[in-house]
Amino acid sequence: MTTAFIALGSNLGDSRALLASALESIKQLDDTRLEKISPTYRSAPVGPGGQPDYLNLVAQLETGLSAGALLAALQQIETDHGRERREHWGARTLDLDILLYGNQQIESAELTVPHPHMAERNFVLYPLTDLAPDLLLPCGTPLGSWREACSDAGLEALGDIIEPGR
Ligand code: ROI
């Protein structure tokens, strides 16, 4: 089994219900246990202007799925929740990103792990630190040093407002 951290985000539709339903779907993945869920944050959009604020959180899994199988399963959950691949960095009903997969560094055509933008995204680093404050990244850097270097501008902690459900 491998510990994986997944970033969840939504800024279209009923984001709170979509994220709760996505967590329920993650819980039901083969050979996978949903271990912990971070508090939820409201975050200002990174990317093209004029899109609504996001809700973001991070989930910690134990999984027997390979990274590729986990990615495919998460993409299916996105599709099941109305995700359409449209504008680059545009608004979306549901975004599921693999942040970390054990201690592995992966660079394939489909997947880069650790997630290539996580160091600069407060809506990832803050909830991830809530779950795993003492985490060492695969490169050996403590997560805390990335988070300390990352401003909390545009980020609002909402607490534990989302749990798996339909
Ligand atoms: N911006 C925020 N605040 N939260 C996200 O989850 C998010 N996801 C994205 C882009 C469009 C880059 N911007 C985001 O994919």
PDB file of C-alpha atoms and ligand atoms in Angstrom, residues 7-11 41-48 51-57 83 87-92 95-97 115 117 121-124 154-155, ligand 1:
ATOM      1  CA  ALA A   7      -5.958  17.837  -4.143  1.00  0.00           C
ATOM      2  CA  LEU A   8      -9.652  18.467  -4.723  1.00  0.00           C
ATOM      3  CA  GLY A   9     -11.017  21.715  -6.151  1.00  0.00           C
ATOM      4  CA  SER A  10     -14.257  23.062  -7.583  1.00  0.00           C
ATOM      5  CA  ASN A  11     -15.565  26.468  -8.623  1.00  0.00           C
ATOM      6  CA  TYR A  41     -10.503  26.524   2.095  1.00  0.00           C
ATOM      7  CA  ARG A  42     -12.084  29.143  -0.084  1.00  0.00           C
ATOM      8  CA  SER A  43      -9.428  30.394  -2.519  1.00  0.00           C
ATOM      9  CA  ALA A  44      -9.103  33.109  -5.115  1.00  0.00           C
ATOM     10  CA  PRO A  45      -8.741  31.614  -8.598  1.00  0.00           C
ATOM     11  CA  VAL A  46      -5.300  31.103 -10.085  1.00  0.00           C
ATOM     12  CA  GLY A  47      -5.622  31.446 -13.859  1.00  0.00           C
ATOM     13  CA  PRO A  48      -7.837  33.494 -16.147  1.00  0.00           C
ATOM     14  CA  GLN A  51     -14.019  32.930 -12.653  1.00  0.00           C
ATOM     15  CA  PRO A  52     -15.596  32.282  -9.233  1.00  0.00           C
ATOM     16  CA  ASP A  53     -13.618  31.494  -6.086  1.00  0.00           C
ATOM     17  CA  TYR A  54     -12.756  27.834  -5.532  1.00  0.00           C
ATOM     18  CA  LEU A  55     -13.348  25.465  -2.675  1.00  0.00           C
ATOM     19  CA  ASN A  56     -10.219  23.372  -2.071  1.00  0.00           C
ATOM     20  CA  LEU A  57      -9.209  20.552   0.217  1.00  0.00           C
ATOM     21  CA  ARG A  83     -15.987  17.850 -15.767  1.00  0.00           C
ATOM     22  CA  GLU A  87     -10.148  26.385 -21.354  1.00  0.00           C
ATOM     23  CA  HIS A  88      -6.644  25.897 -19.950  1.00  0.00           C
ATOM     24  CA  TRP A  89      -6.767  26.849 -16.255  1.00  0.00           C
ATOM     25  CA  GLY A  90     -10.462  27.737 -16.652  1.00  0.00           C
ATOM     26  CA  ALA A  91     -13.329  27.166 -14.223  1.00  0.00           C
ATOM     27  CA  ARG A  92     -14.235  23.555 -13.439  1.00  0.00           C
ATOM     28  CA  ASP A  95     -10.513  18.900 -10.319  1.00  0.00           C
ATOM     29  CA  LEU A  96      -8.653  15.970  -8.764  1.00  0.00           C
ATOM     30  CA  ASP A  97      -4.852  16.088  -8.810  1.00  0.00           C
ATOM     31  CA  HIS A 115       2.477  17.957  -8.695  1.00  0.00           C
ATOM     32  CA  HIS A 117       2.759  23.590  -9.277  1.00  0.00           C
ATOM     33  CA  ARG A 121      -0.191  27.098  -4.574  1.00  0.00           C
ATOM     34  CA  ASN A 122      -1.414  28.084  -1.137  1.00  0.00           C
ATOM     35  CA  PHE A 123      -4.719  26.266  -1.734  1.00  0.00           C
ATOM     36  CA  VAL A 124      -2.676  23.039  -1.876  1.00  0.00           C
ATOM     37  CA  GLY A 154      -6.733  35.057  -1.187  1.00  0.00           C
ATOM     38  CA  LEU A 155      -7.108  32.016   1.075  1.00  0.00           C
TER      39      LEU A 155
HETATM   40  N1  ROI B   1      -7.309  28.148  -8.471  1.00  0.00           N
HETATM   41  C1  ROI B   1      -7.716  27.855  -7.221  1.00  0.00           C
HETATM   42  N2  ROI B   1      -7.832  28.841  -6.324  1.00  0.00           N
HETATM   43  N3  ROI B   1      -8.006  26.582  -6.832  1.00  0.00           N
HETATM   44  C2  ROI B   1      -7.905  25.546  -7.704  1.00  0.00           C
HETATM   45  O1  ROI B   1      -8.184  24.382  -7.337  1.00  0.00           O
HETATM   46  C3  ROI B   1      -7.472  25.810  -9.023  1.00  0.00           C
HETATM   47  N4  ROI B   1      -7.325  24.817  -9.935  1.00  0.00           N
HETATM   48  C4  ROI B   1      -6.871  25.046 -11.148  1.00  0.00           C
HETATM   49  C5  ROI B   1      -6.533  26.420 -11.624  1.00  0.00           C
HETATM   50  C6  ROI B   1      -7.404  26.740 -12.834  1.00  0.00           C
HETATM   51  C7  ROI B   1      -5.063  26.465 -12.011  1.00  0.00           C
HETATM   52  N5  ROI B   1      -6.760  27.427 -10.625  1.00  0.00           N
HETATM   53  C8  ROI B   1      -7.180  27.145  -9.373  1.00  0.00           C
HETATM   54  O2  ROI B   1      -6.691  24.023 -11.961  1.00  0.00           O
END
